[in-house]
CSV table of C-alpha atoms in Angstrom, one decimal:
chain,number,residue,atom,x,y,z
A,1089,MET,CA,0.0,0.0,0.2
A,1090,PHE,CA,1.2,3.5,-1.0
A,1091,ASN,CA,-0.1,6.4,0.9
A,1092,GLU,CA,0.9,9.5,2.7
A,1093,VAL,CA,2.2,8.0,5.9
A,1094,ASN,CA,4.7,5.5,4.4
A,1095,CYS,CA,5.2,6.2,0.8
A,1096,GLY,CA,8.4,8.1,0.9
A,1097,GLU,CA,9.9,5.7,3.5
A,1098,LYS,CA,9.2,2.6,1.5
A,1099,LEU,CA,10.3,3.9,-1.8
A,1100,ASP,CA,13.7,5.2,-0.3
A,1101,THR,CA,14.0,1.7,1.1
A,1102,LEU,CA,13.4,0.0,-1.9
A,1103,ILE,CA,15.6,2.0,-4.0
A,1104,ASN,CA,18.4,2.4,-1.9
A,1105,LYS,CA,18.6,-1.4,-2.0
A,1106,GLU,CA,18.9,-1.5,-5.6
A,1107,LEU,CA,21.7,1.0,-5.6
A,1108,LYS,CA,23.5,-0.9,-3.2
A,1109,THR,CA,23.1,-4.0,-5.2
A,1110,GLU,CA,23.9,-2.2,-8.3
A,1111,THR,CA,20.8,-2.5,-10.2
A,1112,PHE,CA,21.3,1.0,-11.6
A,1113,PRO,CA,23.8,3.9,-10.8
A,1114,GLY,CA,20.9,6.3,-10.2
A,1115,ILE,CA,17.0,6.4,-11.0
A,1116,GLU,CA,14.6,9.1,-12.1
A,1117,ILE,CA,10.8,8.3,-11.0
A,1118,LEU,CA,7.8,10.5,-12.0
A,1119,TYR,CA,4.5,9.2,-10.7
A,1120,ALA,CA,1.2,10.8,-11.6
A,1121,LYS,CA,-2.5,10.8,-11.7
A,1122,GLY,CA,-3.4,12.5,-15.3
A,1123,SER,CA,-1.9,15.6,-15.3
A,1124,GLU,CA,-1.1,15.8,-11.7
A,1125,VAL,CA,2.3,15.0,-10.5
A,1126,LEU,CA,2.3,13.3,-7.2
A,1127,LEU,CA,5.9,12.5,-7.0
A,1128,HIS,CA,9.1,13.4,-9.2
A,1129,LYS,CA,12.4,12.3,-7.5
A,1130,THR,CA,15.6,11.1,-8.3
A,1131,TRP,CA,18.1,8.7,-6.4
A,1132,GLY,CA,21.9,7.9,-6.9
A,1133,LYS,CA,24.3,9.2,-9.4
A,1134,MET,CA,24.5,10.0,-13.1
A,1135,GLN,CA,26.8,6.9,-13.8
A,1136,SER,CA,28.8,4.4,-12.1
A,1137,GLY,CA,32.1,5.6,-9.9
A,1138,ASN,CA,32.7,9.0,-8.5
A,1139,SER,CA,30.2,11.1,-10.7
A,1140,SER,CA,27.8,14.0,-10.0
A,1141,PRO,CA,24.2,13.2,-8.5
A,1142,LEU,CA,21.7,12.4,-11.1
A,1143,LEU,CA,19.1,15.4,-11.2
A,1144,LEU,CA,15.6,16.0,-12.2
A,1145,ASP,CA,15.1,16.1,-16.1
A,1146,THR,CA,18.0,14.2,-17.1
A,1147,ILE,CA,17.8,13.1,-20.7
A,1148,PHE,CA,18.0,9.2,-21.1
A,1149,ASP,CA,18.4,6.9,-23.9
A,1150,ILE,CA,15.0,5.4,-23.6
A,1151,ALA,CA,15.8,2.3,-25.9
A,1152,SER,CA,12.8,0.4,-27.1
A,1153,LEU,CA,10.1,3.2,-25.5
A,1154,THR,CA,10.8,4.5,-28.9
A,1155,LYS,CA,8.7,1.6,-30.4
A,1156,PRO,CA,5.3,3.0,-29.2
A,1157,VAL,CA,6.0,6.6,-28.7
A,1158,VAL,CA,7.7,7.3,-32.0
A,1159,THR,CA,7.1,4.5,-34.6
A,1160,ALA,CA,3.5,3.3,-33.4
A,1161,THR,CA,2.3,6.8,-33.0
A,1162,LEU,CA,3.7,7.9,-36.4
A,1163,LEU,CA,1.9,5.1,-38.2
A,1164,LEU,CA,-1.3,5.8,-36.4
A,1165,ILE,CA,-1.0,9.6,-37.5
A,1166,MET,CA,0.0,8.7,-41.0
A,1167,GLN,CA,-3.2,6.3,-41.1
A,1168,GLU,CA,-5.2,9.4,-40.3
A,1169,GLU,CA,-3.7,11.5,-43.0
A,1170,GLY,CA,-4.3,8.8,-45.4
A,1171,SER,CA,-0.8,7.9,-46.4
A,1172,LEU,CA,-1.0,4.3,-45.3
A,1173,LYS,CA,-3.3,1.7,-43.7
A,1174,LEU,CA,-2.2,-0.6,-40.9
A,1175,SER,CA,-3.7,-3.4,-43.1
A,1176,ASP,CA,-1.3,-2.7,-45.8
A,1177,PRO,CA,1.0,-5.5,-46.8
A,1178,VAL,CA,4.8,-4.3,-46.0
A,1179,GLN,CA,5.6,-5.1,-49.6
A,1180,PHE,CA,3.3,-2.3,-50.9
A,1181,HIS,CA,5.4,0.1,-49.4
A,1182,LEU,CA,8.8,-1.6,-49.4
A,1183,PRO,CA,8.8,-4.0,-52.5
A,1184,GLU,CA,12.2,-5.2,-51.5
A,1185,PHE,CA,10.8,-6.8,-48.5
A,1186,ALA,CA,11.5,-10.1,-50.0
A,1187,GLY,CA,11.3,-13.7,-49.0
A,1188,ARG,CA,9.0,-16.7,-48.5
A,1189,GLY,CA,5.9,-16.2,-46.7
A,1190,LYS,CA,6.5,-12.1,-46.3
A,1191,LYS,CA,3.5,-11.3,-48.9
A,1192,ARG,CA,1.2,-11.7,-46.3
A,1193,ILE,CA,2.9,-9.4,-43.6
A,1194,THR,CA,1.2,-6.4,-42.7
A,1195,LEU,CA,1.8,-3.3,-40.7
A,1196,ARG,CA,-0.5,-4.3,-37.9
A,1197,HIS,CA,1.4,-7.6,-37.8
A,1198,LEU,CA,4.6,-6.0,-37.1
A,1199,LEU,CA,3.1,-3.5,-34.6
A,1200,THR,CA,1.6,-6.5,-32.7
A,1201,HIS,CA,4.8,-8.6,-32.8
A,1202,VAL,CA,2.8,-11.4,-34.7
A,1203,SER,CA,4.8,-11.0,-38.1
A,1204,GLY,CA,7.0,-14.2,-37.8
A,1205,LEU,CA,10.2,-12.4,-38.1
A,1206,PRO,CA,12.8,-13.2,-35.5
A,1207,ALA,CA,13.3,-11.3,-32.3
A,1208,TRP,CA,16.8,-10.1,-33.3
A,1209,LYS,CA,19.5,-10.4,-36.0
A,1210,ASN,CA,22.7,-8.6,-36.2
A,1211,LEU,CA,22.4,-6.1,-38.7
A,1212,TYR,CA,25.4,-3.9,-37.9
A,1213,GLU,CA,28.7,-5.9,-38.3
A,1214,SER,CA,30.4,-5.4,-41.2
A,1215,VAL,CA,27.9,-3.1,-42.7
A,1216,LYS,CA,29.2,0.4,-44.3
A,1217,ASN,CA,26.2,2.5,-44.4
A,1218,PRO,CA,22.4,2.5,-43.7
A,1219,GLU,CA,21.8,1.4,-47.1
A,1220,GLU,CA,23.7,-2.0,-46.6
A,1221,ALA,CA,21.6,-2.2,-43.2
A,1222,HIS,CA,18.5,-1.7,-44.9
A,1223,THR,CA,19.2,-4.4,-47.4
A,1224,ARG,CA,20.1,-6.9,-44.8
A,1225,LEU,CA,17.0,-6.2,-43.0
A,1226,MET,CA,14.7,-6.6,-46.1
A,1227,ASN,CA,16.3,-10.1,-46.5
A,1228,ILE,CA,15.8,-11.8,-43.2
A,1229,PRO,CA,13.7,-14.8,-43.3
A,1230,LEU,CA,10.5,-15.7,-41.3
A,1231,GLU,CA,10.6,-17.9,-38.4
A,1232,TYR,CA,6.8,-18.5,-38.3
A,1233,SER,CA,3.9,-18.0,-40.4
A,1234,PRO,CA,2.2,-14.5,-39.8
A,1235,GLY,CA,-0.4,-14.6,-37.0
A,1236,GLU,CA,1.0,-18.0,-35.6
A,1237,LYS,CA,3.2,-16.7,-32.7
A,1238,MET,CA,3.8,-13.7,-30.7
A,1239,ILE,CA,7.4,-12.9,-30.7
A,1240,TYR,CA,8.8,-9.5,-29.5
A,1241,SER,CA,10.7,-8.4,-32.2
A,1242,CYS,CA,13.2,-5.5,-32.6
A,1243,ILE,CA,13.4,-6.4,-36.3
A,1244,GLY,CA,9.9,-5.8,-37.2
A,1245,PHE,CA,10.0,-2.2,-35.6
A,1246,LEU,CA,13.1,-1.7,-37.7
A,1247,VAL,CA,11.0,-2.6,-40.9
A,1248,LEU,CA,8.4,0.0,-39.7
A,1249,GLY,CA,10.8,2.7,-39.3
A,1250,GLU,CA,11.8,2.1,-43.0
A,1251,VAL,CA,8.2,2.3,-43.9
A,1252,ILE,CA,7.8,5.7,-42.4
A,1253,ARG,CA,11.1,6.9,-43.9
A,1254,LYS,CA,10.0,5.5,-47.3
A,1255,ILE,CA,6.4,7.5,-47.4
A,1256,CYS,CA,7.6,10.7,-45.8
A,1257,GLY,CA,10.8,11.0,-47.6
A,1258,LYS,CA,12.5,12.3,-44.3
A,1259,ASP,CA,14.5,10.7,-41.6
A,1260,LEU,CA,12.6,9.4,-38.8
A,1261,SER,CA,14.1,12.1,-36.4
A,1262,ALA,CA,12.5,15.0,-38.6
A,1263,VAL,CA,8.9,13.1,-39.0
A,1264,PHE,CA,8.9,12.6,-35.3
A,1265,TYR,CA,9.8,16.3,-34.5
A,1266,ASP,CA,7.2,17.5,-37.1
A,1267,LYS,CA,4.3,15.3,-35.9
A,1268,ILE,CA,4.8,14.6,-32.3
A,1269,ALA,CA,7.6,16.6,-30.7
A,1270,LYS,CA,7.0,20.2,-31.7
A,1271,PRO,CA,3.0,19.9,-31.5
A,1272,LEU,CA,3.4,18.7,-27.9
A,1273,LYS,CA,6.3,20.7,-26.9
A,1274,LEU,CA,8.7,17.7,-26.0
A,1275,ARG,CA,11.4,20.0,-25.8
A,1276,ASN,CA,13.9,17.2,-24.6
A,1277,SER,CA,12.9,14.3,-26.7
A,1278,LEU,CA,15.2,13.9,-29.7
A,1279,PHE,CA,17.5,11.4,-31.4
A,1280,SER,CA,21.2,11.7,-31.5
A,1281,PRO,CA,21.7,14.3,-28.7
A,1282,HIS,CA,25.7,14.1,-29.2
A,1283,LYS,CA,24.9,15.5,-32.7
A,1284,ASN,CA,22.3,18.3,-31.8
A,1285,ARG,CA,23.1,19.4,-28.2
A,1286,LYS,CA,26.4,21.3,-27.7
A,1287,ASN,CA,25.8,20.6,-24.0
A,1288,LEU,CA,25.5,17.0,-22.5
A,1289,ASN,CA,25.8,17.9,-19.1
A,1290,ASN,CA,21.9,16.8,-18.5
A,1291,VAL,CA,22.2,13.8,-20.8
A,1292,ALA,CA,23.0,10.4,-18.8
A,1293,PRO,CA,26.1,8.5,-19.9
A,1294,THR,CA,24.5,5.5,-21.1
A,1295,ALA,CA,27.5,2.6,-21.3
A,1296,TYR,CA,30.9,1.7,-22.7
A,1297,CYS,CA,30.4,0.3,-26.0
A,1298,PRO,CA,33.4,-2.4,-27.0
A,1299,ILE,CA,32.2,-2.1,-30.5
A,1300,ARG,CA,32.6,1.5,-30.8
A,1301,ASN,CA,35.4,1.6,-28.2
A,1302,LYS,CA,34.0,4.5,-26.2
A,1303,VAL,CA,31.4,5.5,-23.4
A,1304,LEU,CA,28.2,6.4,-25.3
A,1305,HIS,CA,27.1,9.9,-24.3
A,1306,GLY,CA,23.9,11.0,-26.2
A,1307,MET,CA,24.7,8.3,-29.0
A,1308,VAL,CA,22.1,5.5,-29.2
A,1309,HIS,CA,23.1,2.1,-27.3
A,1310,ASP,CA,21.2,-0.2,-29.6
A,1311,GLU,CA,24.0,-1.5,-32.1
A,1312,ASN,CA,21.1,-2.0,-35.0
A,1313,SER,CA,19.7,1.4,-34.6
A,1314,PHE,CA,23.3,2.8,-34.9
A,1315,ALA,CA,23.6,1.0,-38.2
A,1316,PHE,CA,20.3,2.9,-39.3
A,1317,ALA,CA,22.2,6.5,-38.7
A,1318,GLU,CA,21.1,6.1,-35.1
A,1319,GLU,CA,17.3,6.3,-36.1
A,1320,GLY,CA,15.9,2.8,-36.0
A,1321,GLY,CA,12.1,2.3,-35.7
A,1322,ASN,CA,12.9,0.0,-32.6
A,1323,ALA,CA,15.3,2.4,-30.6
A,1324,GLY,CA,17.1,5.8,-30.7
A,1325,LEU,CA,14.9,8.4,-29.0
A,1326,PHE,CA,16.4,10.3,-26.1
A,1327,SER,CA,13.8,11.8,-23.7
A,1328,THR,CA,12.8,13.0,-20.1
A,1329,ALA,CA,10.3,12.1,-17.5
A,1330,LYS,CA,8.6,15.4,-18.0
A,1331,ASP,CA,8.4,14.8,-21.9
A,1332,LEU,CA,7.1,11.1,-21.7
A,1333,HIS,CA,4.5,12.4,-19.0
A,1334,ARG,CA,3.2,14.9,-21.3
A,1335,TYR,CA,3.1,12.3,-24.4
A,1336,THR,CA,1.1,9.7,-21.9
A,1337,GLN,CA,-1.2,12.8,-20.8
A,1338,MET,CA,-2.0,13.0,-24.7
A,1339,LEU,CA,-3.1,9.6,-24.6
A,1340,LEU,CA,-5.1,9.6,-21.7
A,1341,LYS,CA,-6.9,12.6,-23.1
A,1342,GLU,CA,-8.0,10.8,-26.0
A,1343,GLY,CA,-5.2,12.2,-28.4
A,1344,GLU,CA,-5.4,15.7,-27.5
A,1345,LEU,CA,-3.2,17.9,-25.2
A,1346,ASN,CA,-3.6,21.7,-24.4
A,1347,ASP,CA,-5.9,22.1,-27.6
A,1348,VAL,CA,-3.5,20.5,-29.8
A,1349,ARG,CA,-5.0,17.3,-31.4
A,1350,ILE,CA,-2.2,14.6,-32.1
A,1351,LEU,CA,-4.5,11.4,-32.7
A,1352,THR,CA,-8.1,10.8,-33.0
A,1353,GLN,CA,-10.0,9.3,-30.1
A,1354,GLU,CA,-10.6,6.2,-32.2
A,1355,SER,CA,-7.0,5.7,-33.0
A,1356,VAL,CA,-6.1,6.0,-29.4
A,1357,LEU,CA,-8.8,3.3,-28.5
A,1358,GLU,CA,-7.3,1.1,-31.1
A,1359,MET,CA,-3.9,1.8,-30.0
A,1360,LEU,CA,-4.4,0.8,-26.3
A,1361,LYS,CA,-6.6,-2.3,-26.7
A,1362,ASN,CA,-5.3,-5.9,-27.3
A,1363,GLN,CA,-5.1,-6.7,-30.9
A,1364,ASN,CA,-3.8,-10.2,-30.6
A,1365,PRO,CA,-6.0,-13.5,-30.5
A,1366,LEU,CA,-6.6,-14.9,-26.8
A,1367,ALA,CA,-4.2,-17.7,-27.6
A,1368,LEU,CA,-1.4,-15.1,-28.1
A,1369,THR,CA,0.3,-12.8,-25.7
A,1370,PRO,CA,-1.7,-9.8,-25.6
A,1371,ARG,CA,-0.2,-6.7,-27.4
A,1372,GLY,CA,-1.5,-3.1,-28.2
A,1373,LEU,CA,-0.4,-1.2,-31.3
A,1374,GLY,CA,3.4,-0.9,-29.9
A,1375,TRP,CA,2.3,-1.5,-26.2
A,1376,GLU,CA,2.5,-4.2,-24.0
A,1377,ILE,CA,-1.1,-5.0,-22.4
A,1378,LYS,CA,-1.6,-6.4,-19.0
A,1379,LYS,CA,-4.3,-9.0,-18.7
A,1380,PRO,CA,-5.1,-11.1,-15.7
A,1381,LEU,CA,-2.8,-13.9,-14.7
A,1382,SER,CA,-4.3,-17.2,-15.4
A,1383,ILE,CA,-5.4,-19.4,-12.3
A,1384,LEU,CA,-2.6,-21.8,-13.5
A,1385,ASN,CA,0.0,-19.0,-13.9
A,1386,LYS,CA,-0.2,-17.2,-10.5
A,1387,THR,CA,3.4,-16.9,-10.0
A,1388,SER,CA,4.0,-15.6,-13.5
A,1389,LEU,CA,6.3,-12.3,-13.8
A,1390,ALA,CA,5.9,-12.3,-17.7
A,1391,CYS,CA,4.1,-8.9,-17.5
A,1392,SER,CA,6.8,-6.2,-16.9
A,1393,CYS,CA,4.6,-4.3,-14.5
A,1394,GLY,CA,4.0,-7.2,-12.4
A,1395,PRO,CA,0.7,-8.8,-11.0
A,1396,ASN,CA,-0.5,-6.2,-8.8
A,1397,TYR,CA,-0.8,-3.4,-11.5
A,1398,PRO,CA,-4.0,-2.6,-12.8
A,1399,ASP,CA,-5.6,-5.1,-15.6
A,1400,ASP,CA,-5.5,-3.3,-19.2
A,1401,SER,CA,-3.0,-1.0,-18.2
A,1402,CYS,CA,-0.5,-0.3,-21.0
A,1403,GLY,CA,3.5,0.0,-21.0
A,1404,HIS,CA,6.7,-0.7,-22.3
A,1405,THR,CA,10.3,-1.1,-21.1
A,1406,GLY,CA,13.7,-0.2,-22.8
A,1407,PHE,CA,16.8,-2.3,-22.5
A,1408,THR,CA,19.0,0.3,-21.2
A,1409,GLY,CA,16.8,0.7,-17.9
A,1410,THR,CA,13.7,2.5,-18.6
A,1411,SER,CA,10.0,2.1,-18.3
A,1412,LEU,CA,6.7,3.7,-18.8
A,1413,TRP,CA,3.3,2.0,-17.6
A,1414,PHE,CA,0.1,3.6,-17.5
A,1415,ASP,CA,-3.6,2.9,-16.7
A,1416,PRO,CA,-6.2,4.4,-19.2
A,1417,ILE,CA,-9.0,3.9,-16.4
A,1418,SER,CA,-7.4,5.3,-13.0
A,1419,LYS,CA,-5.0,7.6,-15.2
A,1420,GLN,CA,-2.0,6.9,-12.9
A,1421,ILE,CA,1.4,6.8,-14.5
A,1422,VAL,CA,4.7,5.5,-13.6
A,1423,ILE,CA,7.8,6.5,-15.5
A,1424,ALA,CA,11.1,5.0,-14.4
A,1425,LEU,CA,14.2,6.2,-16.0
A,1426,SER,CA,17.6,4.8,-15.4
A,1427,ASN,CA,20.8,3.8,-17.3
A,1428,ARG,CA,21.2,0.5,-15.8
A,1429,VAL,CA,23.4,-0.7,-18.5
A,1430,ASN,CA,26.3,1.8,-17.3
A,1431,LEU,CA,26.8,-0.9,-14.8
A,1432,SER,CA,26.5,-4.0,-16.7
A,1433,ARG,CA,24.8,-5.1,-19.9
A,1434,GLU,CA,23.4,-8.2,-18.6
A,1435,ASN,CA,24.3,-9.0,-15.1
A,1436,ASN,CA,21.6,-6.6,-13.6
A,1437,LEU,CA,19.0,-7.4,-16.1
A,1438,GLU,CA,17.0,-9.9,-14.1
A,1439,ALA,CA,17.4,-7.4,-11.0
A,1440,ILE,CA,15.8,-4.5,-12.8
A,1441,LYS,CA,13.0,-6.9,-13.8
A,1442,ARG,CA,12.3,-7.4,-10.1
A,1443,PHE,CA,12.7,-4.1,-9.0
A,1444,ARG,CA,9.9,-2.9,-11.5
A,1445,ILE,CA,7.4,-5.3,-10.0
A,1446,LYS,CA,7.9,-4.3,-6.6
A,1447,LEU,CA,7.8,-0.6,-7.8
A,1448,HIS,CA,4.6,-0.7,-9.7
A,1449,GLY,CA,2.9,-2.7,-6.9
A,1450,LEU,CA,4.1,-0.1,-4.3
A,1451,LEU,CA,2.5,2.8,-6.3
A,1452,ASN,CA,-0.4,1.3,-7.3
A,1453,LEU,CA,-3.2,3.6,-6.6
A,1454,ASN,CA,-5.9,1.1,-6.6
A,1455,ASN,CA,-4.4,-0.7,-3.6
A,1456,SER,CA,-4.3,2.5,-1.6
A,1457,SER,CA,-7.5,3.2,0.7
A,1458,ARG,CA,-5.9,6.9,1.2
A,1459,ARG,CA,-5.2,9.5,-1.3
A,1460,MET,CA,-1.5,10.1,-1.8
A,1461,LYS,CA,0.0,13.2,-0.6
A,1462,THR,CA,1.7,15.3,-3.3
A,1463,LEU,CA,5.3,15.2,-3.0
A,1464,LYS,CA,7.6,18.1,-4.1
A,1465,PRO,CA,10.1,17.4,-6.8
A,1466,THR,CA,13.6,16.7,-5.2
A,1467,SER,CA,16.7,14.9,-6.1
A,1468,VAL,CA,18.5,12.6,-3.5
A,1469,VAL,CA,21.9,11.6,-3.6
A,1470,THR,CA,22.4,8.1,-2.0
A,1471,HIS,CA,26.3,7.3,-0.9
A,1472,GLU,CA,27.1,3.5,-1.3
C-alpha cells in the first residue's frame, strides 16, 4: 500500500537497496494521476564511480520505448492522414521486403509482434552504411507464419521505421519532430543528442560500447539502430520523465493535449486495446497490455509491471533501464528512467525486472485506501 504516511519511506528503502546491489547507478521516477504529478524524484548518480548526482529532467536513452512513442504513434498519425493503412502489406510500401511468406505480412502484424520475423538479428556487423543495413534487414527470413506466434521483435520495428522513412521521404527524427515533438512541446525528446546538443551535461552517459570503443554519451546504445544512422524504428529516442509524462497525458486525454490534437479518439482506443487472439500474448499497437494472470499461472512475472498493477494497463520497457506504464481507467502513470547498462549489460537485467514489479505494486493507486500526498520534486544523492 502506498499512501501519505509511508510512501516516502518504503520507496526510499526499495531504491536504496537497488543502488547498493548495483541494479542501476541512479534512477528518476515520475508518478502522476493524469496531469497531477504526485511524485517526481531522483536517487543516486549520473553514472558509476565518483560522478555527479542524478538530477531531475535528465535526458536518457529510452531504448525500446521508441517503439510506441515514436514508431507506433507516427504510423497511426499517418493512417489518419491517408498515407497508409495498418492493413497494408509491408511489400506495398517496401517491394524489396522479400522472402518466402512475407507477402502476407501487414503493418499491423509488425506493430503487434506477430509477423513471424525473429526477435533479433545482427544487422550492424561489417555494414558500411544504412543502405547496406537496409538491404540486410529486408532479406531476413521468417521464423513462423504471420499470426502464428507472438515474438517480441526489434526487427519488425526496424522495418516499420523504414516504412515511415520511405513514405515521408525524411529521416525518422524529422518526422517525429514535425508530427509529435513540436506540437506536444517535447523540448528534450530527440535522436542523437551528441549531434544536436552542444552541452551534454544533462544527458546521462549510457554505457561503454566495446564495438565503438567509447562510452556512449548522447549516442544510441542499440547497435542495430546505430547502423540505421542512430534512427531505428526500434530504438534511438532520448527523452525525459517530463516529456514522457506530456506524451502519456495526450493518450489519456484521447489524443489531445492543451488544445493540440495528435491522434483521434478512435486511434487512441485502437492503440491501447489488445489486438492479438486470446491464444497469443496480448499486445496493443506498440504497447504491452496487462491482462489477468490465469489461475494456473499465478506466479508468472511475464508482464513487466507485475501482477499487482491494474489490468488493461499499457506499458513498455527499454533495455537501457527505462519503463513507462499507465492505466487508462485510473489515469495513474509510472515513469522510471535509469541507465542500468552503465553498470552492466546483462548482470543486472533480472534485478531491474524484479525491481519494476515491486515498484509498480508499491505505486498502485488502486491498492491504496487513502489519497497520496503530493510530494515536491527533489533530487536525492545516495552514497554507497
